[in-house]
Short mmCIF file of C-alpha atoms in Angstrom, two decimals:
data_model
loop_
_atom_site.label_atom_id
_atom_site.label_comp_id
_atom_site.label_asym_id
_atom_site.label_seq_id
_atom_site.Cartn_x
_atom_site.Cartn_y
_atom_site.Cartn_z
CA UNK R 1 -5.12 -36.51 0.98
CA UNK R 2 -3.29 -34.70 3.39
CA UNK R 3 -5.10 -34.80 6.77
CA UNK R 4 -5.24 -30.80 6.68
CA UNK R 5 -4.99 -27.65 4.94
CA UNK R 6 -3.75 -25.44 7.59
CA UNK R 7 -3.10 -21.48 6.57
CA UNK R 8 -0.59 -19.39 8.34
CA UNK R 9 -3.27 -16.70 8.59
CA UNK R 10 -7.22 -16.50 7.79
CA UNK R 11 -10.19 -14.11 8.34
CA UNK R 12 -13.03 -14.94 10.67
CA UNK R 13 -16.07 -13.81 9.21
CA UNK R 14 -19.54 -14.44 11.01
CA UNK R 15 -23.25 -13.56 9.80
CA UNK R 16 -23.02 -10.04 11.42
CA UNK R 17 -20.39 -9.14 9.26
CA UNK R 18 -22.11 -10.20 6.07
CA UNK R 19 -25.26 -8.30 7.48
CA UNK R 20 -23.45 -5.13 8.04
CA UNK R 21 -22.32 -4.70 4.05
CA UNK R 22 -25.31 -6.41 2.64
CA UNK R 23 -26.88 -3.13 5.07
CA UNK R 24 -24.72 -0.64 2.78
CA UNK R 25 -25.35 -2.93 -0.78
CA UNK R 26 -28.90 -1.82 0.28
CA UNK R 27 -28.04 2.00 1.55
CA UNK R 28 -27.64 4.96 -0.96
CA UNK R 29 -23.62 4.91 -0.32
CA UNK R 30 -21.31 2.42 -1.37
CA UNK R 31 -18.38 4.83 -1.55
CA UNK R 32 -17.71 8.47 0.72
CA UNK R 33 -20.51 7.81 2.86
CA UNK R 34 -21.27 8.01 6.73
CA UNK R 35 -19.85 4.24 7.19
CA UNK R 36 -16.49 5.45 6.68
CA UNK R 37 -16.33 7.81 9.55
CA UNK R 38 -18.35 5.21 11.68
CA UNK R 39 -15.20 2.99 11.56
CA UNK R 40 -12.74 5.87 11.98
CA UNK R 41 -14.67 6.58 14.97
CA UNK R 42 -14.70 3.11 16.20
CA UNK R 43 -10.91 2.88 15.79
CA UNK R 44 -10.10 5.97 17.15
CA UNK R 45 -12.16 5.31 20.30
CA UNK R 46 -10.98 1.60 20.75
CA UNK R 47 -6.75 3.02 20.56
CA UNK R 48 -7.55 6.24 22.43
CA UNK R 49 -6.63 8.32 19.67
CA UNK R 50 -8.30 12.02 18.26
CA UNK R 51 -7.95 11.15 14.92
CA UNK R 52 -8.40 7.96 12.24
CA UNK R 53 -8.37 8.65 8.61
CA UNK R 54 -9.28 5.24 6.78
CA UNK R 55 -7.62 4.79 3.43
CA UNK R 56 -8.06 1.54 0.85
CA UNK R 57 -4.82 -0.14 2.31
CA UNK R 58 -1.92 0.22 4.72
CA UNK R 59 0.71 1.09 2.21
CA UNK R 60 -1.32 4.32 1.53
CA UNK R 61 -1.32 4.81 4.76
CA UNK R 62 2.06 5.07 5.20
CA UNK R 63 2.63 6.83 1.91
CA UNK R 64 0.23 10.05 3.12
CA UNK R 65 1.64 10.04 6.63
CA UNK R 66 5.28 10.10 5.17
CA UNK R 67 4.17 13.17 2.61
CA UNK R 68 2.06 14.63 6.08
CA UNK R 69 5.34 14.77 7.72
CA UNK R 70 6.86 16.54 5.07
CA UNK R 71 9.09 14.03 3.75
CA UNK R 72 10.33 14.59 0.16
CA UNK R 73 13.37 14.69 -2.36
CA UNK R 74 16.62 15.30 -0.21
CA UNK R 75 15.28 13.98 2.76
CA UNK R 76 15.94 10.23 4.52
CA UNK R 77 13.56 7.96 5.93
CA UNK R 78 14.81 5.08 8.59
CA UNK R 79 13.36 1.79 9.26
CA UNK R 80 14.00 -1.92 10.06
CA UNK R 81 15.01 -4.48 7.38
CA UNK R 82 12.91 -6.89 9.17
CA UNK R 83 9.56 -6.10 7.54
CA UNK R 84 7.87 -6.15 4.61
CA UNK R 85 8.77 -3.74 1.67
CA UNK R 86 5.67 -1.22 1.67
CA UNK R 87 7.69 0.45 5.55
CA UNK R 88 10.55 1.40 2.89
CA UNK R 89 8.58 2.15 0.01
CA UNK R 90 6.56 4.83 1.37
CA UNK R 91 9.60 6.61 1.94
CA UNK R 92 10.12 5.92 -1.93
CA UNK R 93 7.31 7.47 -3.00
CA UNK R 94 8.38 10.52 -1.57
CA UNK R 95 11.30 10.79 -3.28
CA UNK R 96 13.20 10.20 -0.09
CA UNK R 97 16.42 8.26 0.64
CA UNK R 98 15.25 4.96 2.72
CA UNK R 99 18.25 3.31 5.11
CA UNK R 100 17.55 1.16 7.76
CA UNK R 101 18.30 0.09 11.44
CA UNK R 102 19.16 -3.58 12.53
CA UNK R 103 16.58 -5.24 14.56
CA UNK R 104 17.09 -6.52 18.24
CA UNK R 105 17.67 -10.15 18.30
CA UNK R 106 15.21 -10.53 21.18
CA UNK R 107 12.44 -8.49 19.94
CA UNK R 108 12.92 -8.74 16.16
CA UNK R 109 11.87 -5.16 16.17
CA UNK R 110 14.21 -2.11 15.12
CA UNK R 111 17.33 -2.26 18.02
CA UNK R 112 16.95 1.75 19.66
CA UNK R 113 20.13 1.41 20.72
CA UNK R 114 21.49 1.04 17.43
CA UNK R 115 19.16 3.70 16.39
CA UNK R 116 20.83 6.02 18.92
CA UNK R 117 24.54 5.40 18.11
CA UNK R 118 23.33 5.49 14.10
CA UNK R 119 21.83 8.99 14.55
CA UNK R 120 24.90 10.24 16.89
CA UNK R 121 26.75 9.38 13.84
CA UNK R 122 24.34 10.91 11.25
CA UNK R 123 24.35 14.20 13.00
CA UNK R 124 27.94 14.62 12.43
CA UNK R 125 27.53 13.77 8.89
CA UNK R 126 24.61 16.10 8.23
CA UNK R 127 22.48 13.26 7.44
CA UNK R 128 19.62 12.83 10.36
CA UNK R 129 16.57 11.36 9.07
CA UNK R 130 13.50 13.19 8.68
CA UNK R 131 11.23 10.25 9.11
CA UNK R 132 11.66 7.20 11.54
CA UNK R 133 9.18 4.45 10.85
CA UNK R 134 9.07 1.65 13.57
CA UNK R 135 7.57 -1.41 13.02
CA UNK R 136 5.66 -3.22 15.66
CA UNK R 137 6.62 -6.87 14.03
CA UNK R 138 4.25 -9.80 14.77
CA UNK R 139 1.99 -7.45 16.63
CA UNK R 140 4.44 -6.60 19.72
CA UNK R 141 5.87 -2.29 19.49
CA UNK R 142 9.22 -1.58 19.15
CA UNK R 143 10.95 0.08 22.66
CA UNK R 144 8.63 3.20 21.34
CA UNK R 145 9.62 4.80 24.27
CA UNK R 146 13.43 5.57 23.85
CA UNK R 147 12.95 6.08 20.08
CA UNK R 148 10.26 8.76 21.02
CA UNK R 149 12.80 10.66 23.02
CA UNK R 150 15.33 10.31 20.05
CA UNK R 151 12.96 11.46 18.25
CA UNK R 152 12.71 14.45 20.76
CA UNK R 153 16.61 14.80 20.62
CA UNK R 154 16.98 14.95 16.97
CA UNK R 155 14.29 16.07 15.34
CA UNK R 156 12.74 13.36 13.51
CA UNK R 157 9.10 12.51 12.97
CA UNK R 158 7.96 8.68 14.97
CA UNK R 159 5.60 7.22 12.79
CA UNK R 160 4.66 3.02 14.04
CA UNK R 161 4.00 0.85 11.42
CA UNK R 162 1.80 -1.19 13.76
CA UNK R 163 0.03 -3.21 10.81
CA UNK R 164 0.45 -5.90 12.84
CA UNK R 165 -0.70 -4.23 15.91
CA UNK R 166 -4.50 -3.19 16.11
CA UNK R 167 -5.13 -4.50 19.33
CA UNK R 168 -2.04 -4.41 21.17
CA UNK R 169 -0.86 -2.68 23.95
CA UNK R 170 2.27 -0.58 25.39
CA UNK R 171 2.81 0.84 28.48
CA UNK R 172 -0.55 0.23 29.77
CA UNK R 173 -2.12 2.02 26.83
CA UNK R 174 -3.61 0.81 23.37
CA UNK R 175 -0.89 0.95 20.38
CA UNK R 176 -2.40 4.13 18.55
CA UNK R 177 -3.05 6.61 20.82
CA UNK R 178 -0.23 8.18 20.04
CA UNK R 179 1.80 8.83 23.47
CA UNK R 180 4.97 7.96 21.52
CA UNK R 181 4.40 7.78 17.76
CA UNK R 182 2.91 10.91 15.78
CA UNK R 183 1.19 8.74 13.75
CA UNK R 184 0.15 4.95 13.74
CA UNK R 185 -0.93 3.31 11.01
CA UNK R 186 -3.23 0.12 10.98
CA UNK R 187 -3.65 -2.26 8.19
CA UNK R 188 -7.06 -4.65 7.75
CA UNK R 189 -6.14 -7.26 5.49
CA UNK R 190 -7.63 -10.15 5.67
CA UNK R 191 -4.52 -11.99 7.92
CA UNK R 192 -4.78 -9.40 10.34
CA UNK R 193 -6.34 -8.85 13.70
CA UNK R 194 -9.69 -7.48 12.22
CA UNK R 195 -10.32 -7.21 8.62
CA UNK R 196 -11.85 -4.92 6.12
CA UNK R 197 -11.13 -7.39 2.94
CA UNK R 198 -8.50 -4.38 2.05
CA UNK R 199 -7.89 -1.19 4.12
CA UNK R 200 -5.77 0.31 6.32
CA UNK R 201 -6.03 3.70 8.92
CA UNK R 202 -3.54 6.55 10.11
CA UNK R 203 -4.10 7.46 13.83
CA UNK R 204 -2.97 10.71 15.19
CA UNK R 205 -3.63 13.14 17.62
CA UNK R 206 -2.78 16.48 15.68
CA UNK R 207 -5.74 18.04 14.35
CA UNK R 208 -3.72 19.76 11.70
CA UNK R 209 -1.85 16.36 10.38
CA UNK R 210 -5.62 14.33 10.59
CA UNK R 211 -6.90 17.77 8.24
CA UNK R 212 -3.99 17.00 5.32
CA UNK R 213 -4.35 13.21 5.75
CA UNK R 214 -7.69 13.69 4.54
CA UNK R 215 -6.91 16.25 1.55
CA UNK R 216 -3.99 13.53 0.60
CA UNK R 217 -6.64 10.63 0.68
CA UNK R 218 -8.82 11.97 -2.00
CA UNK R 219 -6.64 14.62 -4.60
CA UNK R 220 -5.61 17.18 -2.21
CA UNK R 221 -8.99 18.26 -2.48
CA UNK R 222 -10.79 20.33 0.49
CA UNK R 223 -14.26 21.39 0.76
CA UNK R 224 -14.17 23.08 3.89
CA UNK R 225 -14.08 27.22 3.28
CA UNK R 226 -11.64 27.72 6.35
CA UNK R 227 -8.99 25.78 4.19
CA UNK R 228 -9.71 27.16 0.81
CA UNK R 229 -7.32 29.75 -0.74
CA UNK R 230 -9.82 31.88 -2.94
CA UNK R 231 -13.15 33.13 -2.01
CA UNK R 232 -15.77 30.14 -1.17
CA UNK R 233 -18.27 29.89 -4.34
CA UNK R 234 -21.10 27.78 -2.49
CA UNK R 235 -22.25 24.82 -0.97
CA UNK R 236 -20.98 22.49 -4.53
CA UNK R 237 -17.82 24.41 -4.31
CA UNK R 238 -14.13 22.64 -4.09
CA UNK R 239 -10.31 23.34 -4.34
CA UNK R 240 -7.56 21.23 -4.67
CA UNK R 241 -4.73 22.74 -2.70
CA UNK R 242 -1.78 19.94 -3.29
CA UNK R 243 -1.65 17.00 -5.60
CA UNK R 244 -3.30 14.25 -3.43
CA UNK R 245 -4.46 10.52 -4.67
CA UNK R 246 -7.53 8.62 -4.98
CA UNK R 247 -6.64 6.16 -1.96
CA UNK R 248 -10.29 6.49 -0.42
CA UNK R 249 -11.74 3.59 1.51
CA UNK R 250 -15.56 2.69 0.40
CA UNK R 251 -18.32 1.90 2.59
CA UNK R 252 -18.47 -1.58 1.71
CA UNK R 253 -14.89 -1.88 3.26
CA UNK R 254 -15.79 0.20 6.22
CA UNK R 255 -18.74 -1.59 6.83
CA UNK R 256 -16.91 -4.91 7.59
CA UNK R 257 -14.00 -3.48 9.66
CA UNK R 258 -16.76 -1.87 11.64
CA UNK R 259 -18.41 -4.88 12.20
CA UNK R 260 -15.37 -6.64 13.05
CA UNK R 261 -14.12 -3.87 15.81
CA UNK R 262 -16.81 -5.25 17.95
CA UNK R 263 -15.27 -8.70 18.04
CA UNK R 264 -11.59 -7.07 18.29
CA UNK R 265 -10.87 -8.05 22.24
CA UNK R 266 -12.39 -11.75 21.38
CA UNK R 267 -9.95 -11.63 18.29
CA UNK R 268 -6.91 -10.74 20.56
CA UNK R 269 -7.58 -12.78 23.52
CA UNK R 270 -7.79 -15.91 21.28
CA UNK R 271 -4.82 -15.04 19.32
CA UNK R 272 -3.15 -14.81 22.96
CA UNK R 273 -4.15 -17.83 24.24
CA UNK R 274 -2.93 -20.14 21.06
CA UNK R 275 0.44 -18.27 21.66
CA UNK R 276 0.73 -19.27 25.13
CA UNK R 277 -0.27 -22.76 24.30
CA UNK R 278 2.68 -22.58 21.23
CA UNK R 279 5.08 -21.91 24.22
CA UNK R 280 3.77 -24.77 26.60
CA UNK R 281 4.00 -27.42 23.71
CA UNK R 282 7.19 -26.01 21.75
CA UNK R 283 9.28 -25.56 25.09
CA UNK R 284 12.33 -28.30 24.67
CA UNK R 285 12.26 -28.22 21.14
CA UNK R 286 15.76 -26.68 19.28
CA UNK R 287 13.91 -24.07 18.74
CA UNK R 288 14.05 -20.08 19.74
CA UNK R 289 10.51 -18.93 20.80
CA UNK R 290 9.01 -15.14 20.57
CA UNK R 291 10.15 -13.19 23.18
CA UNK R 292 7.81 -10.87 25.31
CA UNK R 293 9.39 -7.56 25.73
CA UNK R 294 8.32 -6.05 29.46
CA UNK R 295 5.76 -3.44 28.81
CA UNK R 296 4.88 -4.57 25.58
CA UNK R 297 1.65 -6.81 25.26
CA UNK R 298 1.47 -8.02 21.83
CA UNK R 299 -1.66 -8.89 19.35
CA UNK R 300 0.02 -12.08 18.31
CA UNK R 301 -0.48 -10.99 14.57
CA UNK R 302 2.59 -13.82 13.94
CA UNK R 303 3.47 -16.48 15.99
CA UNK R 304 7.50 -16.78 14.64
CA UNK R 305 10.16 -19.37 15.75
CA UNK R 306 13.52 -19.53 15.19
CA UNK R 307 15.04 -22.84 13.94
CA UNK R 308 18.23 -23.77 16.32
CA UNK R 309 20.19 -25.20 13.23
CA UNK R 310 23.18 -26.37 15.51
CA UNK R 311 21.11 -28.75 16.87
CA UNK R 312 19.04 -30.21 13.92
CA UNK R 313 20.00 -32.10 10.79
CA UNK R 314 18.27 -30.21 8.30
CA UNK R 315 18.30 -27.00 7.41
CA UNK R 316 15.70 -24.24 7.27
CA UNK R 317 14.49 -24.62 3.66
CA UNK R 318 13.68 -29.02 4.08
CA UNK R 319 11.88 -27.79 7.43
CA UNK R 320 9.76 -25.46 5.73
CA UNK R 321 9.07 -27.84 2.75
CA UNK R 322 8.29 -31.00 4.95
CA UNK R 323 5.68 -28.68 6.78
CA UNK R 324 4.24 -27.23 3.46
CA UNK R 325 4.01 -31.12 2.10
CA UNK R 326 2.15 -31.97 5.63
CA UNK R 327 -0.28 -28.99 4.55
CA UNK R 328 0.90 -26.64 7.07
CA UNK R 329 0.85 -23.20 5.14
CA UNK R 330 3.98 -21.76 7.02
CA UNK R 331 5.44 -18.77 5.80
CA UNK R 332 8.27 -16.92 6.51
CA UNK R 333 8.20 -13.09 7.88
CA UNK R 334 10.42 -11.40 6.27
CA UNK R 335 13.28 -11.44 3.55
CA UNK R 336 15.07 -8.56 4.73
CA UNK R 337 14.34 -5.41 2.54
CA UNK R 338 17.72 -4.53 1.67
CA UNK R 339 18.05 -7.73 -0.01
CA UNK R 340 15.57 -7.15 -2.65
CA UNK R 341 17.07 -6.69 -5.92
CA UNK R 342 15.24 -3.01 -5.96
CA UNK R 343 17.53 -2.07 -2.84
CA UNK R 344 20.71 -3.50 -3.75
CA UNK R 345 20.28 -1.54 -6.89
CA UNK R 346 20.24 1.73 -4.35
CA UNK R 347 23.38 0.29 -3.30
CA UNK R 348 22.69 -2.37 -0.06
CA UNK R 349 24.17 -5.76 0.30
CA UNK R 350 24.58 -8.86 1.59
CA UNK R 351 26.04 -8.36 5.49
CA UNK R 352 24.53 -4.64 6.18
CA UNK R 353 22.32 -5.79 8.63
CA UNK R 354 23.57 -9.24 10.14
CA UNK R 355 20.79 -9.69 12.63
CA UNK R 356 17.97 -9.40 10.44
CA UNK R 357 20.14 -11.71 7.78
CA UNK R 358 20.39 -14.19 11.01
CA UNK R 359 16.99 -14.16 11.73
CA UNK R 360 15.86 -14.93 8.20
CA UNK R 361 18.15 -17.85 7.60
CA UNK R 362 16.50 -19.43 11.13
CA UNK R 363 12.49 -18.04 11.03
CA UNK R 364 9.31 -19.90 10.20
CA UNK R 365 6.11 -18.12 10.69
CA UNK R 366 3.74 -20.98 12.69
CA UNK R 367 -0.08 -20.57 11.97
CA UNK R 368 -2.03 -18.43 14.02
CA UNK R 369 -5.53 -17.02 13.78
CA UNK R 370 -8.73 -17.47 15.86
CA UNK R 371 -9.99 -20.27 14.26
CA UNK R 372 -7.08 -22.58 14.82
CA UNK R 373 -8.42 -25.52 16.73
CA UNK R 374 -6.61 -27.02 19.53
CA UNK R 375 -6.23 -30.12 17.09
CA UNK R 376 -4.92 -28.22 14.19
CA UNK R 377 -2.37 -26.68 16.55
CA UNK R 378 -1.20 -30.26 18.10
CA UNK R 379 -1.02 -31.46 14.29
CA UNK R 380 0.97 -28.51 13.51
CA UNK R 381 3.57 -28.96 16.57
CA UNK R 382 3.31 -32.92 16.18
CA UNK R 383 4.50 -32.69 12.35
CA UNK R 384 7.31 -30.13 13.06
CA UNK R 385 8.73 -31.74 15.97
CA UNK R 386 8.45 -34.91 13.76
CA UNK R 387 10.80 -33.20 11.15
CA UNK R 388 13.11 -31.91 13.97
CA UNK R 389 13.60 -35.15 15.52
CA UNK R 390 12.01 -34.77 18.58
CA UNK R 391 8.42 -36.29 17.95
CA UNK R 392 8.18 -38.76 21.03
CA UNK R 393 8.66 -35.68 23.44
CA UNK R 394 6.46 -33.59 21.73
CA UNK R 395 3.61 -35.59 21.93
CA UNK R 396 4.10 -36.35 25.36
CA UNK R 397 3.80 -32.29 26.11
CA UNK R 398 0.60 -32.36 24.23
CA UNK R 399 -0.81 -34.48 26.09
CA UNK R 400 -0.52 -33.18 29.19
CA UNK R 401 -0.72 -29.63 27.87
#
């Protein structure tokens, strides 16, 4: 019997969350009701954004954000290879071509310098992207200021995929405020900072984009007389203005998310505390620890270490399997998207984005969630240090932390 079964991430649900969902179950509205708007207002207020549009998941949010940006066949979307496939798939859903920009080896985010060079070449070839999706990997923003300057120069729409980063900060402002990205995407999956069980949201400061995003999440339909193409026939009347989707969030999901938002600062503070403790406990091991980019305050969705394989005898797979065998649910974020069979069928190949591939061969995501105890964290560190052949020195540090 293993002493622990520790996942890499897990939701924190309290009685207030349960009561909020039960209240909706006892209300007249299970979907398309007032709780959704309350949730949207709470997220917009926290992030200092003008508009928030809730949808059924973050992939749907990415899809309608790309559509609202006008992405379609013949266009191009660029993103990071170090992300979940949805950051790229949203472009394919729109019929666009997808390409990638390699990562910064420190931040593990899309490299703004490489993006600048790729844009110069693309301008000469007449193949500039219409959309760039900048992914806030692990909860830390990209160099959004530099990327926003490039967006202004080259005319692409900048979308921040902040699925990991609600509660994060950048240059003294909340991620999602719209200072740099035209639209920001959040995820409320159970392992994220706050959860609605499933759910996503698009934030923007553009009222026209907000109106279109609301239509796209609900079949392209509007009930607003000012948006209608033919005369309004009464209070019951609606019109489908474009092809949209049934991407609506339910009031049940919104109730959970709204309740969780009351504790977002607590959740982020605990994640930061645990990440700082990992930094102390793991110092000196043959690992590359996460890098804190100046000006970016991570929400710490993930705590990812990189194995310094030249200094250890075990392979990445052996370390991974040993930790899983000890009851520690380590994970790997992410397999570079361009190495997925679907994208290799689009013409991508191993070697195209070497920094992302090098990272993939060294990375392990350690458990990090608000309910992770110091005892559990000490166990994770002890098992990892033992696998790396450094148990005695790491245990000494743990006792004095």
